[in-house]
mmCIF file of C-alpha atoms in Angstrom:
data_model
loop_
_atom_site.group_PDB
_atom_site.id
_atom_site.type_symbol
_atom_site.label_atom_id
_atom_site.label_comp_id
_atom_site.label_asym_id
_atom_site.label_seq_id
_atom_site.Cartn_x
_atom_site.Cartn_y
_atom_site.Cartn_z
ATOM 1 C CA MET U 1 0.000 0.000 0.000
ATOM 2 C CA SER U 2 2.848 2.418 0.678
ATOM 3 C CA LYS U 3 3.958 2.155 -2.969
ATOM 4 C CA VAL U 4 0.457 3.171 -4.169
ATOM 5 C CA GLY U 5 0.422 6.031 -1.658
ATOM 6 C CA LYS U 6 3.765 7.330 -2.915
ATOM 7 C CA ILE U 7 2.552 7.180 -6.530
ATOM 8 C CA ALA U 8 -0.677 9.016 -5.639
ATOM 9 C CA LYS U 9 1.284 11.650 -3.744
ATOM 10 C CA GLY U 10 3.645 12.116 -6.717
ATOM 11 C CA VAL U 11 0.725 12.447 -9.136
ATOM 12 C CA ALA U 12 -0.990 14.989 -6.856
ATOM 13 C CA ILE U 13 2.189 17.073 -6.573
ATOM 14 C CA GLY U 14 2.648 16.899 -10.349
ATOM 15 C CA LEU U 15 -0.918 18.106 -10.942
ATOM 16 C CA VAL U 16 -0.511 20.994 -8.516
ATOM 17 C CA LEU U 17 2.725 22.043 -10.232
ATOM 18 C CA ALA U 18 1.075 21.794 -13.653
ATOM 19 C CA ILE U 19 -1.816 24.000 -12.494
ATOM 20 C CA ILE U 20 0.570 26.582 -11.032
ATOM 21 C CA LEU U 21 2.602 26.664 -14.250
ATOM 22 C CA ASN U 22 -0.586 27.006 -16.310
ATOM 23 C CA ILE U 23 -1.781 29.959 -14.221
ATOM 24 C CA ALA U 24 1.645 31.600 -14.481
ATOM 25 C CA LEU U 25 1.649 31.144 -18.264
ATOM 26 C CA MET U 26 -1.835 32.654 -18.585
ATOM 27 C CA ALA U 27 -0.769 35.644 -16.477
ATOM 28 C CA VAL U 28 2.291 36.232 -18.655
ATOM 29 C CA ILE U 29 0.209 36.007 -21.842
ATOM 30 C CA TRP U 30 -2.382 38.419 -20.436
ATOM 31 C CA PHE U 31 -0.039 41.061 -19.038
ATOM 32 C CA ALA U 32 2.612 40.849 -21.762
ATOM 33 C CA GLY U 33 0.368 40.628 -24.794
ATOM 34 C CA LEU U 34 -3.398 40.628 -24.629
ATOM 35 C CA ARG U 35 -4.145 43.313 -22.060
ATOM 36 C CA LYS U 36 -3.427 46.172 -24.468
ATOM 37 C CA TYR U 37 -6.186 44.961 -26.787
ATOM 38 C CA TYR U 38 -8.846 44.935 -24.073
ATOM 39 C CA LYS U 39 -8.092 48.279 -22.440
ATOM 40 C CA ALA U 40 -9.002 51.399 -24.366
ATOM 41 C CA PRO U 41 -5.871 53.548 -24.709
ATOM 42 C CA GLU U 42 -5.885 57.048 -23.230
ATOM 43 C CA GLU U 43 -4.918 58.670 -26.535
ATOM 44 C CA LEU U 44 -8.255 57.551 -28.073
ATOM 45 C CA ALA U 45 -10.395 58.547 -25.080
ATOM 46 C CA ALA U 46 -12.969 61.331 -25.325
ATOM 47 C CA VAL U 47 -11.645 64.835 -24.788
ATOM 48 C CA ARG U 48 -15.095 66.472 -24.829
ATOM 49 C CA ASP U 49 -18.773 65.575 -24.799
ATOM 50 C CA TYR U 50 -20.605 64.915 -28.049
ATOM 51 C CA SER U 51 -23.248 67.367 -29.205
ATOM 52 C CA VAL U 52 -26.095 66.284 -31.478
ATOM 53 C CA SER U 53 -25.616 69.429 -33.559
ATOM 54 C CA GLU U 54 -22.227 68.112 -34.726
ATOM 55 C CA GLY U 55 -23.974 65.469 -36.837
ATOM 56 C CA LEU U 56 -21.191 62.887 -36.531
ATOM 57 C CA VAL U 57 -23.677 60.158 -35.583
ATOM 58 C CA LYS U 58 -26.793 59.334 -37.618
ATOM 59 C CA LYS U 59 -29.934 60.628 -35.949
ATOM 60 C CA ASP U 60 -31.547 57.172 -35.682
ATOM 61 C CA VAL U 61 -28.377 55.715 -34.107
ATOM 62 C CA TYR U 62 -28.205 58.542 -31.582
ATOM 63 C CA GLU U 63 -31.879 58.021 -30.701
ATOM 64 C CA GLN U 64 -31.287 54.276 -30.380
ATOM 65 C CA LEU U 65 -28.571 54.927 -27.796
ATOM 66 C CA ALA U 66 -30.198 57.814 -25.934
ATOM 67 C CA SER U 67 -33.896 56.911 -26.022
ATOM 68 C CA ASN U 68 -33.976 54.518 -23.063
ATOM 69 C CA GLU U 69 -33.717 56.353 -19.729
ATOM 70 C CA LYS U 70 -32.350 53.247 -17.988
ATOM 71 C CA THR U 71 -29.460 52.732 -20.393
ATOM 72 C CA LYS U 72 -28.582 56.169 -21.776
ATOM 73 C CA ASP U 73 -25.946 56.785 -19.079
ATOM 74 C CA PHE U 74 -24.058 53.725 -20.330
ATOM 75 C CA TYR U 75 -24.046 55.064 -23.898
ATOM 76 C CA LYS U 76 -22.905 58.645 -23.280
ATOM 77 C CA LEU U 77 -20.912 59.850 -26.252
ATOM 78 C CA GLY U 78 -17.835 61.989 -26.549
ATOM 79 C CA VAL U 79 -15.371 63.015 -29.231
ATOM 80 C CA ASN U 80 -11.687 62.079 -29.105
ATOM 81 C CA LYS U 81 -8.767 64.193 -30.314
ATOM 82 C CA ASN U 82 -8.999 62.555 -33.769
ATOM 83 C CA GLY U 83 -12.574 63.818 -34.175
ATOM 84 C CA ASP U 84 -14.081 60.323 -33.844
ATOM 85 C CA VAL U 85 -17.187 59.696 -31.771
ATOM 86 C CA VAL U 86 -16.458 57.366 -28.852
ATOM 87 C CA PHE U 87 -18.234 56.196 -25.734
ATOM 88 C CA LEU U 88 -17.190 58.045 -22.594
ATOM 89 C CA ASN U 89 -16.908 54.674 -20.872
ATOM 90 C CA PRO U 90 -16.439 51.960 -23.524
ATOM 91 C CA LYS U 91 -16.244 49.142 -20.955
ATOM 92 C CA LYS U 92 -19.668 49.945 -19.458
ATOM 93 C CA ALA U 93 -21.128 50.514 -22.919
ATOM 94 C CA TRP U 94 -19.837 47.106 -24.070
ATOM 95 C CA LYS U 95 -21.351 45.274 -21.097
ATOM 96 C CA LYS U 96 -24.746 46.925 -21.529
ATOM 97 C CA ALA U 97 -24.869 46.540 -25.319
ATOM 98 C CA LYS U 98 -23.850 42.893 -25.137
ATOM 99 C CA LYS U 99 -26.984 42.192 -23.090
ATOM 100 C CA GLU U 100 -29.272 44.616 -24.887
ATOM 101 C CA TYR U 101 -28.496 43.443 -28.424
ATOM 102 C CA ARG U 102 -28.240 39.753 -27.571
ATOM 103 C CA GLU U 103 -30.667 38.703 -30.321
ATOM 104 C CA GLY U 104 -28.541 40.429 -32.955
ATOM 105 C CA ARG U 105 -25.309 38.905 -31.697
ATOM 106 C CA LYS U 106 -26.797 35.414 -31.538
ATOM 107 C CA ALA U 107 -28.281 35.802 -35.020
ATOM 108 C CA GLY U 108 -24.818 36.639 -36.314
ATOM 109 C CA ASP U 109 -23.289 33.745 -34.406
ATOM 110 C CA HIS U 110 -25.685 31.027 -35.497
ATOM 111 C CA ALA U 111 -27.581 31.959 -38.648
ATOM 112 C CA LEU U 112 -24.682 33.742 -40.338
ATOM 113 C CA HIS U 113 -21.966 31.458 -38.954
ATOM 114 C CA LEU U 114 -19.863 34.300 -37.650
ATOM 115 C CA LYS U 115 -17.321 33.707 -34.941
ATOM 116 C CA HIS U 116 -18.421 34.795 -31.471
ATOM 117 C CA SER U 117 -18.330 38.535 -30.880
ATOM 118 C CA SER U 118 -15.804 39.759 -28.370
ATOM 119 C CA LYS U 119 -14.067 42.988 -27.453
ATOM 120 C CA THR U 120 -11.513 42.354 -30.187
ATOM 121 C CA PHE U 121 -13.538 40.409 -32.791
ATOM 122 C CA TYR U 122 -16.415 42.455 -34.130
ATOM 123 C CA LEU U 123 -15.733 43.855 -37.610
ATOM 124 C CA ALA U 124 -17.616 40.973 -39.266
ATOM 125 C CA TYR U 125 -20.711 41.971 -37.281
ATOM 126 C CA ILE U 126 -20.506 45.522 -38.612
ATOM 127 C CA GLU U 127 -20.464 44.181 -42.172
ATOM 128 C CA ALA U 128 -23.318 41.766 -41.416
ATOM 129 C CA GLY U 129 -25.364 44.593 -39.903
ATOM 130 C CA LYS U 130 -25.028 46.611 -43.111
ATOM 131 C CA LYS U 131 -26.494 43.680 -45.089
ATOM 132 C CA ALA U 132 -29.026 42.552 -42.453
ATOM 133 C CA ASP U 133 -32.064 43.098 -44.704
ATOM 134 C CA THR U 134 -30.750 40.600 -47.250
ATOM 135 C CA TYR U 135 -30.683 37.665 -44.815
ATOM 136 C CA ASP U 136 -33.865 35.638 -45.288
ATOM 137 C CA GLU U 137 -33.080 33.253 -42.410
ATOM 138 C CA LEU U 138 -33.390 36.045 -39.828
ATOM 139 C CA THR U 139 -36.593 37.349 -38.273
ATOM 140 C CA ASP U 140 -37.397 41.053 -38.411
ATOM 141 C CA LEU U 141 -36.434 41.447 -34.747
ATOM 142 C CA GLN U 142 -33.110 39.697 -35.338
ATOM 143 C CA LYS U 143 -32.411 41.928 -38.344
ATOM 144 C CA LYS U 144 -33.199 45.043 -36.313
ATOM 145 C CA ARG U 145 -31.059 43.936 -33.390
ATOM 146 C CA LEU U 146 -28.187 42.976 -35.711
ATOM 147 C CA LYS U 147 -28.321 46.474 -37.233
ATOM 148 C CA ASN U 148 -28.425 48.005 -33.736
ATOM 149 C CA TRP U 149 -25.451 45.883 -32.673
ATOM 150 C CA ALA U 150 -23.529 46.965 -35.782
ATOM 151 C CA ASP U 151 -24.363 50.635 -35.126
ATOM 152 C CA PHE U 152 -23.079 50.275 -31.580
ATOM 153 C CA LEU U 153 -19.875 48.610 -32.818
ATOM 154 C CA GLU U 154 -19.250 51.393 -35.358
ATOM 155 C CA ILE U 155 -18.860 53.790 -32.441
ATOM 156 C CA TYR U 156 -17.189 51.287 -30.101
ATOM 157 C CA LYS U 157 -14.352 50.561 -32.535
ATOM 158 C CA ASN U 158 -13.176 54.187 -32.384
ATOM 159 C CA SER U 159 -11.950 53.624 -28.820
ATOM 160 C CA PHE U 160 -9.326 51.117 -29.932
ATOM 161 C CA PRO U 161 -6.367 51.232 -32.326
ATOM 162 C CA GLU U 162 -6.528 49.602 -35.758
ATOM 163 C CA ASN U 163 -4.354 46.641 -34.751
ATOM 164 C CA ALA U 164 -6.776 45.710 -31.951
ATOM 165 C CA ARG U 165 -9.707 45.190 -34.337
ATOM 166 C CA ARG U 166 -10.589 41.959 -36.118
#
């Protein structure tokens, strides 16, 4: 029995070491490489609030974002130093939009066979949203939500550099 106990103890120690090494590797990958793609850089942050009179955002898109009293604080818009419209808090906007436009995201995932949408993979959804009316396999609600999701992403992408978009 002592031989079996020693083997079990060795296996357990090996598993613990493997888990520790795996966690360390994930931390290195996150902090050394991926983190920059998930955090909006300061140089693309809003420098002033957006005014409707500027006309940088289509009227229907602005109404879509500002019409709901419960969610309009999440979608507050600003303009960065490049003149692009951005969300004042892109992280909060992403979380809220991901829930709010769920039907559109899922329609893109399943019916259109797009890869899952994430904070770095979303350009295909913008293109799909532009052609939403041509997809016969989607319901009217799914088409509308896919367009809404694409409109949101058009603004969201301005908070991140070109090399962080796919």
